[in-house]
Short mmCIF file of C-alpha atoms in Angstrom, two decimals:
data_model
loop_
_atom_site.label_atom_id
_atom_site.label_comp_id
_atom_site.label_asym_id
_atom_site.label_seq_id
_atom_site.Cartn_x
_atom_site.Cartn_y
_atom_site.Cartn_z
CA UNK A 1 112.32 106.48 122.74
CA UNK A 2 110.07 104.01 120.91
CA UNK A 3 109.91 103.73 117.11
CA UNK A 4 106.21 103.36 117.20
CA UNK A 5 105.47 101.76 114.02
CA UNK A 6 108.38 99.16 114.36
CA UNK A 7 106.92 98.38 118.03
CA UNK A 8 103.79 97.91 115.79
CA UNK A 9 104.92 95.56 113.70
CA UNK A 10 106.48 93.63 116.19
CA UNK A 11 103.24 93.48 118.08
CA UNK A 12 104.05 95.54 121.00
CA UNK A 13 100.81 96.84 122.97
CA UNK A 14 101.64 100.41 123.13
CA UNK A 15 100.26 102.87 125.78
CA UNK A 16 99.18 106.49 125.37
CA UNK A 17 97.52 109.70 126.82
CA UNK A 18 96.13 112.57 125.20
CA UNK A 19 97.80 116.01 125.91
CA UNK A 20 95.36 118.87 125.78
CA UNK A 21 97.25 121.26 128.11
CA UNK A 22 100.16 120.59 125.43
CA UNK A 23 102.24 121.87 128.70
CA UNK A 24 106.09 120.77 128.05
CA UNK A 25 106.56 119.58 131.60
CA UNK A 26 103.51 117.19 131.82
CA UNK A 27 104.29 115.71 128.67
CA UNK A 28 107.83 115.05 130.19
CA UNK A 29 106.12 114.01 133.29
CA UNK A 30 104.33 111.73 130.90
CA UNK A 31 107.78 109.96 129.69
CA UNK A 32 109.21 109.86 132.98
CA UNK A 33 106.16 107.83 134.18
CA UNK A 34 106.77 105.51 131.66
CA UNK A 35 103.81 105.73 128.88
CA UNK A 36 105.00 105.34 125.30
CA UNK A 37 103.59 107.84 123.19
CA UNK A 38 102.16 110.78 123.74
CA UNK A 39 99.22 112.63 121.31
CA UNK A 40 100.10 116.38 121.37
CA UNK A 41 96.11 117.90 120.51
CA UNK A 42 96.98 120.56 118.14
CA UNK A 43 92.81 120.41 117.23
CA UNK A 44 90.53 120.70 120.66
CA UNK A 45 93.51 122.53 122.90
CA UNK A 46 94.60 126.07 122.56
CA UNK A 47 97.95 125.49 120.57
CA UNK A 48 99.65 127.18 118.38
CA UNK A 49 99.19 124.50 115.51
CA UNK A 50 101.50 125.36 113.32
CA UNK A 51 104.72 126.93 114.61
CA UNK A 52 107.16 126.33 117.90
CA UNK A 53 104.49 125.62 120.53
CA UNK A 54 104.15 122.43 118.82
CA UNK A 55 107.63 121.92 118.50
CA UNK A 56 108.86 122.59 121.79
CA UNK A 57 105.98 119.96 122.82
CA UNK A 58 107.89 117.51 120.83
CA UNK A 59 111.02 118.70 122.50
CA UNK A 60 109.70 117.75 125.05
CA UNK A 61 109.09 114.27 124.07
CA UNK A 62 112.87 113.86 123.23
CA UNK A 63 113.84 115.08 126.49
CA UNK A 64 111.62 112.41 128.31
CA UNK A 65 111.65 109.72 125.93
CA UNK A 66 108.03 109.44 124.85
CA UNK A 67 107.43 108.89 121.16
CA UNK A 68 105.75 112.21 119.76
CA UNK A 69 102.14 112.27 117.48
CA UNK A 70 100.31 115.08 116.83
CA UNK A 71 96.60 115.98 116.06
CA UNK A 72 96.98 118.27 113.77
CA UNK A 73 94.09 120.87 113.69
CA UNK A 74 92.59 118.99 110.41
CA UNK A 75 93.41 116.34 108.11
CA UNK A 76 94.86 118.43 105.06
CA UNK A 77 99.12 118.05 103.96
CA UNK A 78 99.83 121.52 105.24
CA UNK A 79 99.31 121.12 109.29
CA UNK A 80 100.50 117.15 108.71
CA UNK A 81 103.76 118.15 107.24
CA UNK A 82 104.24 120.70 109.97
CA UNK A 83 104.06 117.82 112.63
CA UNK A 84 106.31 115.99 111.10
CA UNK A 85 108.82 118.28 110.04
CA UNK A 86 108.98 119.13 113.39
CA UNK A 87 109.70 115.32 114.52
CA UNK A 88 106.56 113.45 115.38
CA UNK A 89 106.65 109.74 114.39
CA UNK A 90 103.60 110.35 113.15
CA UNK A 91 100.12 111.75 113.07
CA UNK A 92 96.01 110.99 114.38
CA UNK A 93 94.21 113.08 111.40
CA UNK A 94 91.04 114.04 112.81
CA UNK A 95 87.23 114.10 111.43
CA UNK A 96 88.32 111.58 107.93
CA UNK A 97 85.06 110.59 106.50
CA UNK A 98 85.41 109.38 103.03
CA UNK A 99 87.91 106.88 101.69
CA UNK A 100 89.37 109.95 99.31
CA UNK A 101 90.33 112.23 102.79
CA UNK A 102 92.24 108.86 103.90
CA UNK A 103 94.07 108.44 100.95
CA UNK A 104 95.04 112.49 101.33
CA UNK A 105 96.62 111.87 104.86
CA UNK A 106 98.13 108.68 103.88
CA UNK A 107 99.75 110.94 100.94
CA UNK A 108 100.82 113.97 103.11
CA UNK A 109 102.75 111.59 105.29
CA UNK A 110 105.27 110.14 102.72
CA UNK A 111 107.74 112.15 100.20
CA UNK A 112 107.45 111.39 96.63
CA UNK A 113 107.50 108.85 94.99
CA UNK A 114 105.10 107.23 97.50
CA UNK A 115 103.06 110.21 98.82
CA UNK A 116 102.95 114.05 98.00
CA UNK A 117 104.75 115.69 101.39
CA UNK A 118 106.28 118.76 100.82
CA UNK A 119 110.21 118.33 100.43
CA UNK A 120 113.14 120.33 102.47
CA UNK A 121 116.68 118.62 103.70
CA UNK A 122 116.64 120.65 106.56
CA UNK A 123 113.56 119.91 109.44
CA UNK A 124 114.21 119.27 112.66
CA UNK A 125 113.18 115.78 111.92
CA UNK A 126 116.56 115.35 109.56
CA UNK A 127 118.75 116.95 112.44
CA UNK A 128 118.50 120.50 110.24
CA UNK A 129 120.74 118.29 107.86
CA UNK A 130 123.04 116.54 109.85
CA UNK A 131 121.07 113.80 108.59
CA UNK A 132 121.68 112.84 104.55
CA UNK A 133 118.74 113.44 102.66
CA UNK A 134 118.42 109.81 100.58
CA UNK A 135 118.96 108.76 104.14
CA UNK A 136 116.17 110.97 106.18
CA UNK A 137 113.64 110.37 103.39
CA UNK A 138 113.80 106.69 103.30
CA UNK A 139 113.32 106.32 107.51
CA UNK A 140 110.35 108.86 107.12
CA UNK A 141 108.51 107.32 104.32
CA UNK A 142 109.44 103.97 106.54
CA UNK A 143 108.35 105.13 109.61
CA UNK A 144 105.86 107.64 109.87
CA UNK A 145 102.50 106.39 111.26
CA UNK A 146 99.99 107.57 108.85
CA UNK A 147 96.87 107.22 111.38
CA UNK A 148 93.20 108.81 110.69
CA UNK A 149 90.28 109.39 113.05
CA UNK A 150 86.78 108.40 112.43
CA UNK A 151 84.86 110.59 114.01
CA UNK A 152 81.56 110.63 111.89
CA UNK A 153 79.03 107.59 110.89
CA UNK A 154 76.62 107.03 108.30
CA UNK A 155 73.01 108.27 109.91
CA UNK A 156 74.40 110.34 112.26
CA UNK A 157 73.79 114.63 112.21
CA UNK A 158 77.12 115.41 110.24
CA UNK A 159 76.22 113.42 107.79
CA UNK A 160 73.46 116.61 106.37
CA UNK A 161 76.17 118.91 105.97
CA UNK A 162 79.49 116.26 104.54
CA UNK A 163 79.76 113.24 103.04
CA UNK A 164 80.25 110.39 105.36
CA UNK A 165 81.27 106.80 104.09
CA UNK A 166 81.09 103.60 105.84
CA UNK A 167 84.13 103.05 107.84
CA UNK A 168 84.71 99.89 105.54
CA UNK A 169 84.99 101.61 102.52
CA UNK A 170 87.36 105.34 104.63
CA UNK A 171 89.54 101.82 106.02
CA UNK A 172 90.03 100.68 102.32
CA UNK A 173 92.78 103.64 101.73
CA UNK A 174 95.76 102.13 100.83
CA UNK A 175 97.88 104.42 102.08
CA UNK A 176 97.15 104.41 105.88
CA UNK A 177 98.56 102.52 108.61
CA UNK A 178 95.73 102.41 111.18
CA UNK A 179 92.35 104.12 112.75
CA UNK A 180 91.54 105.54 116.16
CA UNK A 181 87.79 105.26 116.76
CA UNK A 182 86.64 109.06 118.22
CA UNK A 183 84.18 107.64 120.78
CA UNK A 184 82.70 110.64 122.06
CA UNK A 185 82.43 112.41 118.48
CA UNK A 186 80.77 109.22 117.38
CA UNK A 187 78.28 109.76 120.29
CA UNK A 188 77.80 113.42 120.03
CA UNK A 189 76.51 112.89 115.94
CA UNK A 190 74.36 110.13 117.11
CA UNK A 191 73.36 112.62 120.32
CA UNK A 192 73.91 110.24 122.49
CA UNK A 193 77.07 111.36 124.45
CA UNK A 194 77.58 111.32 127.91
CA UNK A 195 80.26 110.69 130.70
CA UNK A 196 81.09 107.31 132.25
CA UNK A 197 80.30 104.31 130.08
CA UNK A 198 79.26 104.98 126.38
CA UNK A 199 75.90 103.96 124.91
CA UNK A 200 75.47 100.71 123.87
CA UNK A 201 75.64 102.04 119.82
CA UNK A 202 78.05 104.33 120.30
CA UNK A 203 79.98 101.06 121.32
CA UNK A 204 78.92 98.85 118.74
CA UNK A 205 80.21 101.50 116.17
CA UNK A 206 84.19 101.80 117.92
CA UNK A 207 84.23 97.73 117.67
CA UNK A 208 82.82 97.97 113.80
CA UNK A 209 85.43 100.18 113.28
CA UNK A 210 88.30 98.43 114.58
CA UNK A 211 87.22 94.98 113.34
CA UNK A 212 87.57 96.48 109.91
CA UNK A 213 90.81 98.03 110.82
CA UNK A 214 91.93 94.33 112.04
CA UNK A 215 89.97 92.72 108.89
CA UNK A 216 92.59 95.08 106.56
CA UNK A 217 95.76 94.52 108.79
CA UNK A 218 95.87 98.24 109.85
CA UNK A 219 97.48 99.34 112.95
CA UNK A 220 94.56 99.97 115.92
CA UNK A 221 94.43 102.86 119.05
CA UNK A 222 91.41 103.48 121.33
CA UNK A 223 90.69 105.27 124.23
CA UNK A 224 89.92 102.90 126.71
CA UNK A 225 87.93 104.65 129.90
CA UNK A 226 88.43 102.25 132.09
CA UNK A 227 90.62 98.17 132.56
CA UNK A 228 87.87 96.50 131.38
CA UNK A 229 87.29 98.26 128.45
CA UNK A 230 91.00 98.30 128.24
CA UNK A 231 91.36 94.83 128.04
CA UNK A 232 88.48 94.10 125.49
CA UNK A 233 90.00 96.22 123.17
CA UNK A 234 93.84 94.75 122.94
CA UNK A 235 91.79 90.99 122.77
CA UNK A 236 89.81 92.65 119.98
CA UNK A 237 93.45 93.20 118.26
CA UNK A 238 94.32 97.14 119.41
CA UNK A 239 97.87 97.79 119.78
CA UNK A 240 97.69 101.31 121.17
CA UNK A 241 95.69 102.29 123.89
CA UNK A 242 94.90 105.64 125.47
CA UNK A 243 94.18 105.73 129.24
CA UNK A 244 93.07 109.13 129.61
CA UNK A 245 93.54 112.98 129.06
CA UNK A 246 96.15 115.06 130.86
CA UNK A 247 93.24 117.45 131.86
CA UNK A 248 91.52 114.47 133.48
CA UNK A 249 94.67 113.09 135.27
CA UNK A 250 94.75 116.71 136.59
CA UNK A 251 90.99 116.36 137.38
CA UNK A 252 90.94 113.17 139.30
CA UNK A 253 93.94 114.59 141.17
CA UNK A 254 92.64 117.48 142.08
CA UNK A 255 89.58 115.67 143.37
CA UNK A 256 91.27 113.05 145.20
CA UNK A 257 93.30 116.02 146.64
CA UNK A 258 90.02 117.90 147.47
CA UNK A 259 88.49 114.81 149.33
CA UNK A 260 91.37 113.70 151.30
CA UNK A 261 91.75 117.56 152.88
CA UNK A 262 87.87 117.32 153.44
CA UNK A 263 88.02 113.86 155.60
CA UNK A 264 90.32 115.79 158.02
CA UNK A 265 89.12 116.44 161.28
CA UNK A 266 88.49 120.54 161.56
CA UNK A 267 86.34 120.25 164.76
CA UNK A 268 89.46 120.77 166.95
CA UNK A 269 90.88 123.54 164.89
CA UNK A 270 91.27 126.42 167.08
CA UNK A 271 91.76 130.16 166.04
CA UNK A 272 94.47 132.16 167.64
CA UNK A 273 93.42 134.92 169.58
CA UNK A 274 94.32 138.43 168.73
#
C-alpha cells in the first residue's frame, strides 16, 4: 500500500475512485485492479459514519492494498478523527467555505502540538498499541493528508444561507495539504448541473481552484470524467485523479451487459413444446 502523501511529495500521479456503495469487496476489487487510493463516502452513501462500517471499509483497503481516505459526513474534528483513528491516510472534508473551516480540518488532522486531534495510544491506526505512542504520533502528524473540498463559490445559491470565501483566501489555510474541486456541487449552486461535460463556468471555477492550490504548493485531486479532461488536469499540476464512482462502474457495466444480450439474435429462439 501507498503512503499517499510521500507519493505526493515525490510527485507521483496518483489514481482514485469514489466508493459510494462503501461495499468491502468492491473496494478490494478496487486494489486488486490496481488503483491507488480509494475515497470511502461516509457523506452522500448510506454508511454508518462513525463506527465499524467505516472501518471494515478500511479493512478492506489493507487487505487489497489500496491506500484508505474517507469523506467524512462533514468537516468538523469529531467524524475526522474517527477516520483516522480507524486508519485512513487521510481525509476529503466536504462543503469548506471559509479560510477559518480549513484551518479546523487542517487542525483535526494533527495531535498537539501542531493541531487539536483528540489523543488515545490505542486506534487501530497505532496497531491498538503495538505501535509506541512518540512513535505513532510523529508518522500521523507526518503523514496524514489533510485535504478539503470546495464545494461552494462566491455568487452562487449557498452563498444566502453561509458564508462563502473566495477559494484564494479558504486555500490560504496553513494547515492543509491540498483541495479537491466538487464539480457537480459547484454546478448545482450555480444551477447549472448536468451529466456529460460540465458548463463552461462550472469549468472555469475547478481550474481557478486548482491554480490557486498549485499557486500555494498544495497537493491537487479532481474528478476527471473522461482522458481528456484527465490529462488537462495532471498538465495543470493535479497529482490525484478520480476516474469515476463505483456506482457508475456498476452502471456502465450493467449497460454494456444489457446491450450486448440485446444484439443477440432471438428470432430463432424456439419454445419447447409442452
Amino acid at each position: 500500500m501507498k503512503n499517499l502523501k510521500q507519493a505526493l511529495q515525490n510527485g507521483e500521479i496518483l489514481t482514485g475512485m469514489f466508493c459510494l456503495m462503501n461495499d468491502p469487496s468492491i473496494i478490494e476489487l478496487m486494489g486488486y485492479a490496481g488503483f491507488d487510493f480509494v475515497i470511502v463516502d461516509c457523506e452522500e452513501a448510506g454508511l454508518d459514519v462513525y463506527g465499524t462500517e467505516t472501518e471494515a471499509c478500511i479493512r478492506a483497503c489493507a487487505a487489497a492494498g489500496i491506500a484508505p481516505m474517507i469523506r467524512p459526513i462533514e468537516a468538523r474534528p469529531a467524524p475526522i478523527l474517527k477516520a483516522l483513528n480507524f486508519g485512513a491516510q487521510g481525509v476529503f472534508a466536504p462543503h469548506v467555505a471559509t479560510k477559518a473551516q480549513a484551518e479546523t480540518v487542517g487542525r483535526a488532522c494533527r495531535y498537539p502540538p501542531q493541531g487539536i486531534r483528540s489523543s488515545v495510544p490505542i486506534p487501530r491506526a497505532a496497531k491498538y498499541g503495538f505501535t509506541p505512542w512518540e512513535t505513532y504520533r510523529e508518522e500521523a502528524n507526518a503523514n496524514t493528508l489533510a485535504m478539503i473540498m470546495i464545494e461552494e463559490v462566491p455568487g452562487g445559491t449557498r452563498e444566502r444561507y453561509k458564508t462563502v470565501e473566495p477559494p484564494e483566501e479558504i486555500l490560504a489555510a496553513e494547515s492543509i495539504d491540498g483541495v479537491l474541486p466538487g464539480g457537480w456541487d459547484i454546478a448545482t449552486d450555480l444551477g447549472i448541473a448536468r451529466y456529460g461535460t460540465p458548463a463552461e463556468e462550472t469549468q472555469q471555477w475547478m481550474e481557478r481552484i486548482i491554480r490557486a492550490a498549485r499557486d500555494r504548493g498544495l497537493f491537487v485531486a479532481a474528478h476527471a470524467w473522461n482522458n481528456e479532461i484527465g490529462q488537462k488536469y495532471v498538465d495543470m499540476g493535479a497529482q490525484m485523479i478520480l476516474l469515476s464512482l463505483d456506482i457508475t462502474m456498476m452502471l456502465n457495466g450493467a449497460r454494456d451487459l444489457k446491450r450486448t444480450i440485446e444484439s443477440i439474435d432471438t428470432t430463432k429462439w424456439k419454445t419447447a413444446s409442452v
